Amino acid sequence: MQPILAIEDLSLVYRLPKGRRLGVLRRVSLSIGAGEVVGLLGPSGSGKTSLLRYILGVGMEGSESKCALLKFEDMNLLAMNHWQRHRLRRERMGIIFQDPTHRLSAFRRIRRQLEDAGGSCSSESGALASLERVGFVDPGRIASSFPYELSGGECQRIATAQAIAANPMLLLADEPTSALDTVAQRQILDLMLKIRRERKVAMMVISHDPELLRALADRVLRLHDGVIVGHVPSPARSRSPRSKPGTTLQMTGERATQSVLDVRDLTLTFGLPQPETGWMPLPDWGRTRKFHAALQGVNFSVQQGSFVAVVGRSGSGKSTLAACIAGIALPQSGEMLFCEKPLLPVRSQEQRAQIQLILQDTVGALNPRLTVAQILEEPLRIHRNQLPGKSGRRYTDKQMQARAYSILGDVSLAPEYLTRTPAQLSGGERQRVAIARALMLQPTLLLLDEALTGLDHDLQDSILELLGDLRRHKELTCIHFTHDLRRMLIAADQIAVMDEGLIVEVHPAWEFARKACHPASVRLLDAMLLDAEEQ
């Protein structure tokens, strides 16, 4: 049977400044049959996304390639011009990118963007039906929203709806579930299996998660350093051993009694005037204003040196709460205390330095014009950070460079990355740079908003071990806003469940599975246990 996609002897090189060259793919060959699902497994930086972009013919500026064959059905893609490739992508291929927020127009409502995708979404009723298919319980609100009003997980589901709207022959998915909570992951996985069964759609699914590929793919190819090193017919996840109290990933024992953060009755409704400024965050000129209560009286406290995981489905308010604590968003009411001092709308330089936020969207978080070295040194230059324990002495340029070099090694990146720009990094590498930048100032409170989702499992464990060391030796306090309940049951001290803008229950991590009783907690546990049973 003729394959729907065939690639032979593909080599890809990126041109870097000062005449340097970076080889990302070397003699890659693969084929995908009609109705077949092929998984591509590999760590961040192995060339997975570069391969997908080459197939699509997008984002290849500054690269050189050699390829003996690139065929889709009976069409030679190497002989097509830009417009022919564009038409083919629109009519015959579906694409789910890793960073969906930047693939949606910030100036158009979701309904219009879905209708532009054509196919089953070409009408308003079809757009609403497509949103229901990807797991939205309130498709009317989502359809009338702008992308910046939605969470990363909600944008990911919208991108999935767009990709399958035109009934493509080939679906290319780059980390399609990395930004989703456990329940939404299950819904998207079931939807992709249904599409494959009913429409015989061929798929290439790129992921660092072998469990996802085992549930979805017929065969899995392992990509390492730009080379396909073998087939993995039944990938087994490299599990880290479940930690007992006192191991690296879970810090127990005596806990400091000082409260680092207290949040009391925090509320934020989008569409209402902001306090102090009166600025309308969500303008809606000439239309009836719609309000969305993102936070509805959030209360919780975090002790010094602890690791608290805030889990919940996408759209539950996790990112909004993180933005309020970091000072990016201003709540309408409520109070926040940091080290027993109020966090005011205008914060002191010391408070800004001591509270660091790692965002889920690394594309927007890193300045594309700066090198990695400049990105890492920038916080020290802005805050004029003093040497620890040496009052009055500032970092010199050499000391800044040495600290950037050291922090980069802590997140498993080689020194040569210091001269690269964000555009020359993979999604996982950008995430590691963002983590390194947040650690440059030696913060007291570290906020992680889905900061580990773009990393492979081994690297996630190494980052959590690094944070564990900082918690023990530097009394770092961490709040991780995530959907990864399974990993947080191992790594966190406490787990808080968020639903509909509220913290609905909080339990110690080692007792969460036994004590959790709220329906939102039960849904997350059920989805996690269902995945475990299938494995």
Coordinates of C-alpha atoms in Angstrom, one line a residue, residues 5 55-56 72 77 85 87-95 162-163 166-172:
L5 CA 3.6 10.5 3.6
I55 CA 7.0 18.6 6.4
L56 CA 4.7 21.6 6.5
F72 CA 2.3 13.4 0.3
L77 CA 6.2 18.4 -2.1
R85 CA 2.1 24.1 -0.2
R87 CA -3.2 25.3 -0.2
L88 CA -2.3 21.7 0.5
R89 CA -1.8 22.5 4.2
R90 CA -5.2 24.1 4.3
E91 CA -7.2 21.5 2.5
R92 CA -5.5 18.2 3.2
M93 CA -3.5 18.5 6.4
G94 CA -4.5 19.4 10.0
I95 CA -1.9 20.9 12.3
Q162 CA -9.4 23.9 14.1
A163 CA -7.1 21.1 13.0
A166 CA -11.7 20.3 7.5
N167 CA -11.5 16.4 7.8
P168 CA -7.8 16.2 6.9
M169 CA -6.1 13.2 5.4
L170 CA -3.0 13.7 7.6
L171 CA -3.0 15.2 11.2
L172 CA 0.3 16.5 12.5

